[in-house]
Short mmCIF file of C-alpha atoms in Angstrom, two decimals:
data_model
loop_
_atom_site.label_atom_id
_atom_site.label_comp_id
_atom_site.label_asym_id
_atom_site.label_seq_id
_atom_site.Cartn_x
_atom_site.Cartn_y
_atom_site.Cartn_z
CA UNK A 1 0.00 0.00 0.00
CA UNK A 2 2.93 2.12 0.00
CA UNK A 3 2.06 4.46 -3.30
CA UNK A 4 -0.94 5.60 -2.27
CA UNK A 5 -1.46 5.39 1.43
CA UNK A 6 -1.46 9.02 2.12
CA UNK A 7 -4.62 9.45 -0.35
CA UNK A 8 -6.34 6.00 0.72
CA UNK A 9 -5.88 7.63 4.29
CA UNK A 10 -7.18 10.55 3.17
CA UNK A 11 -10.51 9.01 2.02
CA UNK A 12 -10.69 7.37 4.87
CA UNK A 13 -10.27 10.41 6.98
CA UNK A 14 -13.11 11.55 5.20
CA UNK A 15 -15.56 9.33 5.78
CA UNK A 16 -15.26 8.00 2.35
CA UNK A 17 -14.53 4.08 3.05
CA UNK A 18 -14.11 1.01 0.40
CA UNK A 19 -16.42 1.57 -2.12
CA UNK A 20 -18.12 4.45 -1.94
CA UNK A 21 -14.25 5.84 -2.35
CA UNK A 22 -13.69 4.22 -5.30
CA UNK A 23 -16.79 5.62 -6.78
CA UNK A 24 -15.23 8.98 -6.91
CA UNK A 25 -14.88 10.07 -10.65
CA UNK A 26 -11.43 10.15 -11.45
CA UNK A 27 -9.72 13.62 -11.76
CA UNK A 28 -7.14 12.31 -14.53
CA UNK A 29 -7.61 11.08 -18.20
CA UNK A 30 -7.02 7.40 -17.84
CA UNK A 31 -3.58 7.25 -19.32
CA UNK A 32 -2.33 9.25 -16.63
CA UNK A 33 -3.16 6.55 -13.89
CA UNK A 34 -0.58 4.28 -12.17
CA UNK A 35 0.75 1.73 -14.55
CA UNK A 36 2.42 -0.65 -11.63
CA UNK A 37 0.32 -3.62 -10.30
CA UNK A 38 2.43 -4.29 -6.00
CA UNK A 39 3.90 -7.98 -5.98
CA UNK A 40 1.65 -8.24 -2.67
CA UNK A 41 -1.66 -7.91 -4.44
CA UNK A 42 -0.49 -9.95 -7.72
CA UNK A 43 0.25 -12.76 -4.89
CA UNK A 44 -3.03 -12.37 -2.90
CA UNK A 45 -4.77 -12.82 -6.24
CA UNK A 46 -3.41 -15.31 -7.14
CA UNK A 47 -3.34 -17.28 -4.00
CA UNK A 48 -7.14 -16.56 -3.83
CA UNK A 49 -7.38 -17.96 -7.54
CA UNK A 50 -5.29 -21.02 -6.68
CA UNK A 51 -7.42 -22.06 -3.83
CA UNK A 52 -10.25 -21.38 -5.46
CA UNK A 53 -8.80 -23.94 -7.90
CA UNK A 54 -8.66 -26.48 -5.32
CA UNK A 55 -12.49 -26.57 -4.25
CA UNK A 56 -14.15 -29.71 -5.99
CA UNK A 57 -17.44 -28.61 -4.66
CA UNK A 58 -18.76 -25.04 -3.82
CA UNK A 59 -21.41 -22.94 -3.56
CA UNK A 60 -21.59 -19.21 -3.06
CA UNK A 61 -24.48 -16.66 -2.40
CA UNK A 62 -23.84 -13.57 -3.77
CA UNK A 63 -26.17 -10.49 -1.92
CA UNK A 64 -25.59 -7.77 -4.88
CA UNK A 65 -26.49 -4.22 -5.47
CA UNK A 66 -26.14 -2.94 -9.40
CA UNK A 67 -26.43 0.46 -10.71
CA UNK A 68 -28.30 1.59 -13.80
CA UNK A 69 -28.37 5.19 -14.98
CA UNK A 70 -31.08 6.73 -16.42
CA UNK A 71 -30.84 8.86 -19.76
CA UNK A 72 -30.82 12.07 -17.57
CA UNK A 73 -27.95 10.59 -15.16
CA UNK A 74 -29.89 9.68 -12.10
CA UNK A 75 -28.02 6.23 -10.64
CA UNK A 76 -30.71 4.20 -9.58
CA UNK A 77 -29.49 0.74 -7.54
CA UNK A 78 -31.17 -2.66 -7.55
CA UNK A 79 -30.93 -5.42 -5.72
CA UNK A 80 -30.33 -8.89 -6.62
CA UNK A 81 -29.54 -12.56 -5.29
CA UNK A 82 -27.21 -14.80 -7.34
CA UNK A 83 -26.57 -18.59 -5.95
CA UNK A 84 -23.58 -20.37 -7.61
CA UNK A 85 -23.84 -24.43 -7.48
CA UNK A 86 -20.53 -26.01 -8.72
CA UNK A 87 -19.12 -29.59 -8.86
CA UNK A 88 -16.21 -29.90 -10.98
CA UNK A 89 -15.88 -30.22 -13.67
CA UNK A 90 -19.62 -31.26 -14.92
CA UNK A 91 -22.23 -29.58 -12.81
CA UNK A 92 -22.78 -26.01 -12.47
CA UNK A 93 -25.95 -23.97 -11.45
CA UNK A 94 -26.56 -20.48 -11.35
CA UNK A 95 -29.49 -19.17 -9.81
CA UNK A 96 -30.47 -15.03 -10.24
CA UNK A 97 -33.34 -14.14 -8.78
CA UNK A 98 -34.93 -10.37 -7.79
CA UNK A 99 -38.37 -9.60 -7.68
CA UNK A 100 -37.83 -8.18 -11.60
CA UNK A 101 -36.41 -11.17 -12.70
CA UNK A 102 -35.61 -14.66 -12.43
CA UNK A 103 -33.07 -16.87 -14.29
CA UNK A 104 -31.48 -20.35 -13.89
CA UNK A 105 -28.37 -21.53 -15.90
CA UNK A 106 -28.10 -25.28 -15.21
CA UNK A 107 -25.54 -27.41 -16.71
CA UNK A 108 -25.15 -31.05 -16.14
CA UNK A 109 -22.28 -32.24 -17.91
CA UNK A 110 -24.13 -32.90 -21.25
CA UNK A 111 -26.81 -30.36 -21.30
CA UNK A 112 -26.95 -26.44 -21.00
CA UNK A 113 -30.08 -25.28 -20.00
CA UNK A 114 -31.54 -21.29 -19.24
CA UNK A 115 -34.49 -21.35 -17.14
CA UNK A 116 -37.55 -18.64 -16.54
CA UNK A 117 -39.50 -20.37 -13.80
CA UNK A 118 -41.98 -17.36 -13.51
CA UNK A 119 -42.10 -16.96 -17.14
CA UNK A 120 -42.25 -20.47 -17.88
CA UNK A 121 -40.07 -20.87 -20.77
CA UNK A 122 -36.51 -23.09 -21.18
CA UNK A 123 -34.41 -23.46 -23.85
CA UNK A 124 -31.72 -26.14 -23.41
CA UNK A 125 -28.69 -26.54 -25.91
CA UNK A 126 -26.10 -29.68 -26.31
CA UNK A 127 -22.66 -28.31 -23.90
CA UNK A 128 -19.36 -29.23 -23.95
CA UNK A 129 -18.16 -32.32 -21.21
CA UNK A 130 -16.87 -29.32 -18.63
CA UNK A 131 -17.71 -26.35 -17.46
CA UNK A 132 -14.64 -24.60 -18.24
CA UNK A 133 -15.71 -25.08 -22.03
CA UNK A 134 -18.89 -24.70 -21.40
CA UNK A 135 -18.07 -21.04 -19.48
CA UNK A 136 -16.58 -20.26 -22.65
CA UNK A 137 -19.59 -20.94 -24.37
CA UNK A 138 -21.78 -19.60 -22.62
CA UNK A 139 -20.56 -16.43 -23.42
CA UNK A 140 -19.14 -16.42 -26.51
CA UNK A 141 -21.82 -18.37 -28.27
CA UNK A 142 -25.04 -17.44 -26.58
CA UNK A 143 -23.95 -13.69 -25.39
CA UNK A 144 -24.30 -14.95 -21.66
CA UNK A 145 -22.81 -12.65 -19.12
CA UNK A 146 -22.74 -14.84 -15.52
CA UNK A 147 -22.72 -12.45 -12.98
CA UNK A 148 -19.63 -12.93 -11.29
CA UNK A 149 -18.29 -15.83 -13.18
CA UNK A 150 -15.14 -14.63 -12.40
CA UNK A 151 -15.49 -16.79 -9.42
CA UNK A 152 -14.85 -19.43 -11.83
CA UNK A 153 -12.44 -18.21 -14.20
CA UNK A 154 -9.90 -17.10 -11.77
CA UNK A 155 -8.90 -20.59 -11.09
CA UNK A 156 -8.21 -21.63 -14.77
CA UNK A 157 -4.88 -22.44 -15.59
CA UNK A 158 -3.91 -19.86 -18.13
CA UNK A 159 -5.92 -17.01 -16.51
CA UNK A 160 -5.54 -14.15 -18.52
CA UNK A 161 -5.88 -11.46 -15.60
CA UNK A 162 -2.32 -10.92 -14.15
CA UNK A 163 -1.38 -9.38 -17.78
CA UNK A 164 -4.81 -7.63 -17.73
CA UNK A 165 -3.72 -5.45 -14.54
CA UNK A 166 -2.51 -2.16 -14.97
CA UNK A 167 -2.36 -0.96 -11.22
CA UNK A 168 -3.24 -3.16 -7.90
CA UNK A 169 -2.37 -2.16 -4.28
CA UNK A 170 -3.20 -3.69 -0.97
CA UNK A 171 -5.70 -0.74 0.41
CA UNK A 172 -5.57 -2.02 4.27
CA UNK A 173 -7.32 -5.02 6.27
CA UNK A 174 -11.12 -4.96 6.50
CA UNK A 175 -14.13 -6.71 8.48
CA UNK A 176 -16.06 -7.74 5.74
CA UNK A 177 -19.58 -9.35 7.78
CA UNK A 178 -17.73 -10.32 10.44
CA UNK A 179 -15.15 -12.01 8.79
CA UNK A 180 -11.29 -10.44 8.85
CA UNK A 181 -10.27 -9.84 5.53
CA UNK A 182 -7.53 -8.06 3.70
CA UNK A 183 -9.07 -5.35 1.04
CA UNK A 184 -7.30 -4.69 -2.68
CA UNK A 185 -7.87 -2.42 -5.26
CA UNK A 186 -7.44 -3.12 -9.07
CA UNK A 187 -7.47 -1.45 -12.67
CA UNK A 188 -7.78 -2.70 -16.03
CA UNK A 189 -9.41 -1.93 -18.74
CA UNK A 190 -12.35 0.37 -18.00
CA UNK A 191 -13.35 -1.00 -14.97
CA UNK A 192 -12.20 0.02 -11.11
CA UNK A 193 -12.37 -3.38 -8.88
CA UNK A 194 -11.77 -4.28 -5.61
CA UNK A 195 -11.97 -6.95 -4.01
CA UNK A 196 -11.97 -7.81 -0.25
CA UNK A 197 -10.31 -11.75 0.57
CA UNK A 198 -10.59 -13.63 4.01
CA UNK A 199 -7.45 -13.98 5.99
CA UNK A 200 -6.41 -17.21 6.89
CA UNK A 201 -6.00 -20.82 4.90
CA UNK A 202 -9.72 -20.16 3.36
CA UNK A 203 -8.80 -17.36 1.01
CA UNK A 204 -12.48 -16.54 -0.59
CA UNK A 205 -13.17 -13.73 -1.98
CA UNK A 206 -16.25 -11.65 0.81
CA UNK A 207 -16.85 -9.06 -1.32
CA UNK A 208 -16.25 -7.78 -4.51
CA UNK A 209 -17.08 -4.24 -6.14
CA UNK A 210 -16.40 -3.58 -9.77
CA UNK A 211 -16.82 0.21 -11.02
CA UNK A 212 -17.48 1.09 -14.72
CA UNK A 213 -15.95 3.97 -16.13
CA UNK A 214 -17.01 4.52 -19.48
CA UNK A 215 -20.49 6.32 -18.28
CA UNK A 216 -19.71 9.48 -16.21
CA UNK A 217 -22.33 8.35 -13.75
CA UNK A 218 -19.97 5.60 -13.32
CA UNK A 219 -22.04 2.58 -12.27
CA UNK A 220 -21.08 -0.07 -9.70
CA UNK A 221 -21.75 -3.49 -9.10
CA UNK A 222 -21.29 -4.73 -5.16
CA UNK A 223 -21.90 -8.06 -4.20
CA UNK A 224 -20.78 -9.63 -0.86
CA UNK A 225 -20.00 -13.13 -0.91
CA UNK A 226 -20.99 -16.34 1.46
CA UNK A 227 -19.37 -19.43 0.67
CA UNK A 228 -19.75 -23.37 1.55
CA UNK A 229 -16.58 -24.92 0.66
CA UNK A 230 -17.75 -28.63 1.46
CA UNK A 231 -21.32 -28.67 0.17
CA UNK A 232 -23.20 -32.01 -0.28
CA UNK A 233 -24.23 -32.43 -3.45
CA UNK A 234 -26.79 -34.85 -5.11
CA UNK A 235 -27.72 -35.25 -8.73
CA UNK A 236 -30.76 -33.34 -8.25
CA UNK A 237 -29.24 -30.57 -7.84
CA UNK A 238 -27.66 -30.45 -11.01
CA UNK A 239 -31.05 -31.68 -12.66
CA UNK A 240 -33.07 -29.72 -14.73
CA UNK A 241 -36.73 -30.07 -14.40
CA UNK A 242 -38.83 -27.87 -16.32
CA UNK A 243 -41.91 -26.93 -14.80
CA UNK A 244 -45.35 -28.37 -15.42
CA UNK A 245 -46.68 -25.68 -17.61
CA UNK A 246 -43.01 -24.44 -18.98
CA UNK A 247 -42.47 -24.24 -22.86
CA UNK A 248 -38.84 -24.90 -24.64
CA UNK A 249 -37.90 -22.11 -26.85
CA UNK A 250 -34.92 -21.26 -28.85
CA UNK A 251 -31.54 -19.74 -27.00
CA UNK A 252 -30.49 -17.69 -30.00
CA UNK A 253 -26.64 -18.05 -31.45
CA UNK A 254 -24.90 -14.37 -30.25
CA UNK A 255 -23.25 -12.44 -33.35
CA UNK A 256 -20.98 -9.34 -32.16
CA UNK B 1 -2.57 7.98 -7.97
CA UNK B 2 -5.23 9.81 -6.59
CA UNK B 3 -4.47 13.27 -7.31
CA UNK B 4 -5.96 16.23 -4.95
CA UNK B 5 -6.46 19.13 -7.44
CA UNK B 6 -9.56 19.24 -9.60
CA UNK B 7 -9.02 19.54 -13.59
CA UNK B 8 -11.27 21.83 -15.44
CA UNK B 9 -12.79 18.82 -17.08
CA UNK B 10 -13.50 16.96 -13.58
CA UNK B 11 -15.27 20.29 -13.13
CA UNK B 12 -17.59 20.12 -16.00
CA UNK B 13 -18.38 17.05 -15.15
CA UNK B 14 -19.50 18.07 -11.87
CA UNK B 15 -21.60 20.49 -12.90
CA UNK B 16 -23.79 18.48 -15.50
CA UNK B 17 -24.45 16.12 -12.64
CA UNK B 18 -26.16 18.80 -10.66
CA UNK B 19 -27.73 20.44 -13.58
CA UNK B 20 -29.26 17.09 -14.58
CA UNK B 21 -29.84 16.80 -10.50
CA UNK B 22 -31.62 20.27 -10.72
CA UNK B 23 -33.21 20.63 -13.63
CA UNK B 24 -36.89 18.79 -14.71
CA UNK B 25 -36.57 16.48 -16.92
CA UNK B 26 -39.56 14.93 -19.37
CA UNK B 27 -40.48 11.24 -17.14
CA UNK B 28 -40.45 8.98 -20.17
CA UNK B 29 -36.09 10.32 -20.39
CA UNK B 30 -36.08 9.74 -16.83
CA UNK B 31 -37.15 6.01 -17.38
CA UNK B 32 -35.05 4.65 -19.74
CA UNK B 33 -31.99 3.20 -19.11
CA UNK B 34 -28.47 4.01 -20.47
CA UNK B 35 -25.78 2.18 -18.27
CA UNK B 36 -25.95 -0.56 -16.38
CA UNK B 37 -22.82 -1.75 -14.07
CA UNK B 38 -20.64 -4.97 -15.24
CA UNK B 39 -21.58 -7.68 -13.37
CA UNK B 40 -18.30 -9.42 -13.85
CA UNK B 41 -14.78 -8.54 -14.45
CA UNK B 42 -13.55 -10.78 -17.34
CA UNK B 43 -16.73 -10.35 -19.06
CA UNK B 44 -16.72 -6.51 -18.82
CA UNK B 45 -12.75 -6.72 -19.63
CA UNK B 46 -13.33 -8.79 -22.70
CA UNK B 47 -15.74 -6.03 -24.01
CA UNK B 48 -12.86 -3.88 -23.15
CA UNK B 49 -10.18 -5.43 -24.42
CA UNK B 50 -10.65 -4.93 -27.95
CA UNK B 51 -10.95 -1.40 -27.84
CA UNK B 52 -13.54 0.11 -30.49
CA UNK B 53 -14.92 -2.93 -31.35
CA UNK B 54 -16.04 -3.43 -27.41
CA UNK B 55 -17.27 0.23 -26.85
CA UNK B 56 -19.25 -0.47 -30.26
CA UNK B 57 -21.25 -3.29 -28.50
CA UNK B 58 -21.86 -1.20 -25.28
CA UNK B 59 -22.66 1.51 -27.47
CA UNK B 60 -24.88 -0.45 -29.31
CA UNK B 61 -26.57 -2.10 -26.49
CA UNK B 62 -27.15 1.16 -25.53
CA UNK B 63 -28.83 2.22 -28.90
CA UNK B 64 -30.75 -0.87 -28.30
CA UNK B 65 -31.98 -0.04 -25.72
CA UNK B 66 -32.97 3.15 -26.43
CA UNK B 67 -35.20 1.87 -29.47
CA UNK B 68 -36.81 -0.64 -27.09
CA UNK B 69 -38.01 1.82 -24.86
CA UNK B 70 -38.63 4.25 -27.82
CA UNK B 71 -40.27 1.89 -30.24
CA UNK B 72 -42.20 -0.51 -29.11
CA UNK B 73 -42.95 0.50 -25.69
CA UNK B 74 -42.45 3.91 -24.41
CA UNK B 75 -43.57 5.78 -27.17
CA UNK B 76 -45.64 3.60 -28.93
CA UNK B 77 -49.45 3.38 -28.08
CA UNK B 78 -49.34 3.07 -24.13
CA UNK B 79 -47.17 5.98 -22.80
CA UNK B 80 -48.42 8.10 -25.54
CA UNK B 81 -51.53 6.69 -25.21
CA UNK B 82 -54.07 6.61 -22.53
CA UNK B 83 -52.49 5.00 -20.05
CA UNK B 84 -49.15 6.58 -19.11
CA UNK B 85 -48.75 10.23 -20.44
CA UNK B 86 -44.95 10.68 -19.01
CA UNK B 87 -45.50 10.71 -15.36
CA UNK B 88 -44.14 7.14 -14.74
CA UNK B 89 -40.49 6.34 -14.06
CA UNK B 90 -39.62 2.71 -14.92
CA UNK B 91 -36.38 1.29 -14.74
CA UNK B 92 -36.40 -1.42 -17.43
CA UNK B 93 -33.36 -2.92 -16.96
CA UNK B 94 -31.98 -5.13 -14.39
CA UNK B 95 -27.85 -4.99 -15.29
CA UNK B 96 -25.86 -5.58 -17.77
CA UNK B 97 -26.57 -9.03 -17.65
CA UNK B 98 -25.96 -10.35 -21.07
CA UNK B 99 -24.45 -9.11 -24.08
CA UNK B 100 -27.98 -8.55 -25.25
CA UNK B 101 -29.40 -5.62 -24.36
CA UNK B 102 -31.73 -6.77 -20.83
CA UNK B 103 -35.64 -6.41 -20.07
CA UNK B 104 -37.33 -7.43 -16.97
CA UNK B 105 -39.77 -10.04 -16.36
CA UNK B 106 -41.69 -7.28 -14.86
CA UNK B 107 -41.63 -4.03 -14.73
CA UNK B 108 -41.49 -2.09 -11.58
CA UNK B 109 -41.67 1.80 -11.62
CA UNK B 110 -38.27 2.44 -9.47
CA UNK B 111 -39.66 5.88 -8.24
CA UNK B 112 -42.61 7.27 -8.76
CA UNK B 113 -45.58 6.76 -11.20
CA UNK B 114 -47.86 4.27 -12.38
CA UNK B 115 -47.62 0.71 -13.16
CA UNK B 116 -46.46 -0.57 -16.80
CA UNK B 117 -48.93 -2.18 -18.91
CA UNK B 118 -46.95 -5.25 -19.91
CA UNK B 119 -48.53 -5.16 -23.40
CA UNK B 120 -47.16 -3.87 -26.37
CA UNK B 121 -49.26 -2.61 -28.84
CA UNK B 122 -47.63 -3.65 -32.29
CA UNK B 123 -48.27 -0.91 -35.07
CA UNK B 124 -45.71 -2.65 -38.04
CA UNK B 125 -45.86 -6.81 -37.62
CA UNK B 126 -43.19 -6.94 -40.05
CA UNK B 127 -41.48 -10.67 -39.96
CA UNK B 128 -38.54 -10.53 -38.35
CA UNK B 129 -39.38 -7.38 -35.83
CA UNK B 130 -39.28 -8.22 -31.83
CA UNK B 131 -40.68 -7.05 -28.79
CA UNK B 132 -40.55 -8.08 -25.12
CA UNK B 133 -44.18 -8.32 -24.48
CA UNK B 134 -47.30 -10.25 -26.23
CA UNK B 135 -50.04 -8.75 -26.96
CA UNK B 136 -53.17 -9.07 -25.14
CA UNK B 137 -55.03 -12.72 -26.04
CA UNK B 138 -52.59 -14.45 -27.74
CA UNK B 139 -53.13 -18.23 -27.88
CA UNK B 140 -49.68 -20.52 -27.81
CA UNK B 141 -49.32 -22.75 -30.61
CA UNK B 142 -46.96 -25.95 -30.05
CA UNK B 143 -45.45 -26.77 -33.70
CA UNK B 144 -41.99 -28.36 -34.41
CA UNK B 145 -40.86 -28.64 -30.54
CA UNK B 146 -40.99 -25.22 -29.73
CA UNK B 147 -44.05 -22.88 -29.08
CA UNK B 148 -45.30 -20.20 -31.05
CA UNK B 149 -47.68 -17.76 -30.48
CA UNK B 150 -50.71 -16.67 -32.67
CA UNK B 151 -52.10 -12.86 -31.91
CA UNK B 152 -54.35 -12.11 -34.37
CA UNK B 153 -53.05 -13.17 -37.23
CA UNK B 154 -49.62 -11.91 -36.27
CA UNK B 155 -47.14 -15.04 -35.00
CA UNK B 156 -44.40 -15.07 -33.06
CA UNK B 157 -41.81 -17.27 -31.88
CA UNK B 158 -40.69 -16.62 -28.15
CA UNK B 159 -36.54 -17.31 -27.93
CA UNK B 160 -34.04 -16.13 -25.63
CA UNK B 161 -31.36 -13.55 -26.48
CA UNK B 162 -28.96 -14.74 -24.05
CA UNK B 163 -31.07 -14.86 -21.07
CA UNK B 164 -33.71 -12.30 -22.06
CA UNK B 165 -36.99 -13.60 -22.63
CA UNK B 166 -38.26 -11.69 -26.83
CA UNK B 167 -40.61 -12.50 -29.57
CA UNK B 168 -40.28 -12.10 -33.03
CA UNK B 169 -42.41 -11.77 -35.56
CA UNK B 170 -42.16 -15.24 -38.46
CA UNK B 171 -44.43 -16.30 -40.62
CA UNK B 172 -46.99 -18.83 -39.90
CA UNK B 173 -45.26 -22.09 -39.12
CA UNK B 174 -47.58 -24.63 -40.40
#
């Protein structure tokens, strides 16, 4: 933290804490930001992402808030409840629900299926034999954005993000709901992140903010993380079973 | 880093925040959507990555958007209509979920106002045009494995754009 602990301590000083600090716009054009990415936070990231790696089974709640911005600039957030299901490497659900909207990705080691219980429509598709491949198409064929499927790519082998970095820095420990963590702040791209990870030999990820800096409102997504490292699992829970009433319809091929 | 003085441009900024804060604005602006947060990292970093090619698809999603709300809903039969004249706010959009631009299962006015009709009232039926809500009395029609709707003489074919529920307009099936 040594680069910018006068300023973090700054915003701290000034009742600006975590997230809402790094919602500030930024006072520089983008290319004058911090190019260096501290050997600490590479290595907490990548500890994080290689113990992640070692979890046969999970699953995680996410609790998360998400901006929108109106046409006239008013940031409006909503709330929204995400439940992650994984056994490795051929079962994965993802469960998003909010009173707007519900949706269930379910994959089963053969099948890929998206789900509208309240709607009442499915469309399953023929997936590749692991969820690694079938990650990748889920978005690049069908246009599927997981909501923090990060969670899942971090632990591949060849992760891209290390060379994606262009500035990381350990901002200072953190209770994160009642759990000690250790808080870090990223950029790449044109996104902000941070991300908060539990001290100790269970190195989850608690929390996780991502900021968006293309719109000058500057949306952010929060979502605070509770895990179960040693779920038990049956083959239900990886089966899909439409509803009595629901309807298969077509998932639709994406084209950029 | 984090720098303490304030560039002119931070400035401007600044001050087309308030005056959008300060100043009324028609509702049916208000409602429509033109950012949503990332919900991930990679997948917000992939759009990134490739420069103009990525801001093209937010940009575009953004367009999209715009001519959802425009189109078929917002200013097509029921806002301009009888039932919501511009006093509603609705946020139609629950994050940048997909790569497709997002719609609701319902729609919730975020605000203020009066509920959505979920309806919308199709003016061109052309083959091949979408929208995120049936019309009124539209009967389904199971052909081929998949359903189909029939709405008066107009059929559609409900599919998912990632995982956004829309209908398009094909010919008759059978």
């Amino acid at each position: 933290m040594r680069p910018v602990s006068l300023a973090v301590i700054a915003a701290l000083g000034s009742g600006l804490v975590g997230e809402v600090a790094a919602q500030n716009r930024p006072d520089s054009p983008r290319a004058e930001v911090a190019t260096s990415v501290e050997p600490e936070a590479l290595q907490a990231l990548q500890r994080m992402s290689a113990y992640l790696g070692t979890l046969p089974n999970f699953t995680v709640a996410i609790d998360a808030d998400i901006d929108v911005v109106t046409e006239d600039g008013e940031r409006v957030r909503l709330d929204e409840q995400v439940i992650y299901k994984v056994r490795r490497p051929t079962g994965m659900v993802v469960q998003t629900t909010s009173p707007r909207r519900e949706r269930h990705v379910i994959y089963d080691g053969k099948q890929l299926t998206v789900y509208a219980p309240r709607r009442g429509y499915y469309a399953t598709v023929d997936a590749p034999p692991t969820i690694r491949e079938t990650l990748g198409a889920i978005a690049d064929q069908y246009g599927i954005n997981l909501p923090l499927v990060d969670l899942l790519r971090w632990s591949e082998p060849d992760s891209y993000r290390p060379s994606m970095l262009k500035a990381g820095y350990h901002v200072g420990p953190a209770i994160v709901d009642g759990v000690e963590t250790d808080q870090y702040a990223f950029r790449e791209g044109d996104l902000d992140w941070q991300i908060w990870i539990q001290k100790g030999d269970k190195p989850t990820p608690r929390k996780v903010v991502i900021v968006d800096n293309i719109d000058e409102a500057r949306p952010a997504y929060a979502g605070r993380l509770t895990w179960n490292v040693a779920p038990q699992f049956t083959a239900q829970d990886f089966a899909f079973k439409p509803g009595k009433d629901a309807k298969a319809i077509v998932l639709v091929t994406y084209e950029p | 880093m984090l720098k303490t003085s304030m560039p002119t441009r931070h400035a401007a900024v600044l001050f087309l925040g308030v005056a959008a804060l300060s100043t009324p604005v028609a509702a049916e602006a208000r409602g429509a959507v033109r950012a949503s947060a990332p919900t991930s990292i990679s997948g917000a970093s992939a759009r990134a990555t490739t420069g103009s090619v990525d801001r093209g698809v937010v940009n575009s999603g953004n367009v999209s958007r715009r001519a959802v709300n425009t189109g078929n809903v917002n200013t097509g039969n029921i806002n301009r209509g009888d039932i919501n004249v511009g006093n509603d706010v609705n946020i139609n959009v629950d994050g940048n979920y997909d790569r497709w631009h997002d719609w609701d299962d319902h729609y919730y006015p975020v605000a203020r106002g009066v509920a959505f009709g979920t309806a919308a009232a199709v003016s061109a039926a052309a083959v091949g045009s979408m929208i995120y809500a049936l019309p009124p009395a539209c009967a389904p029609q199971p052909y081929g494995g998949y359903t189909y709707y029939s709405c008066n003489g107009v059929w559609y074919q409900p599919r998912y754009q990632g995982t956004t529920v829309s209908y398009v307009v094909v010919n008759k099936p059978y």
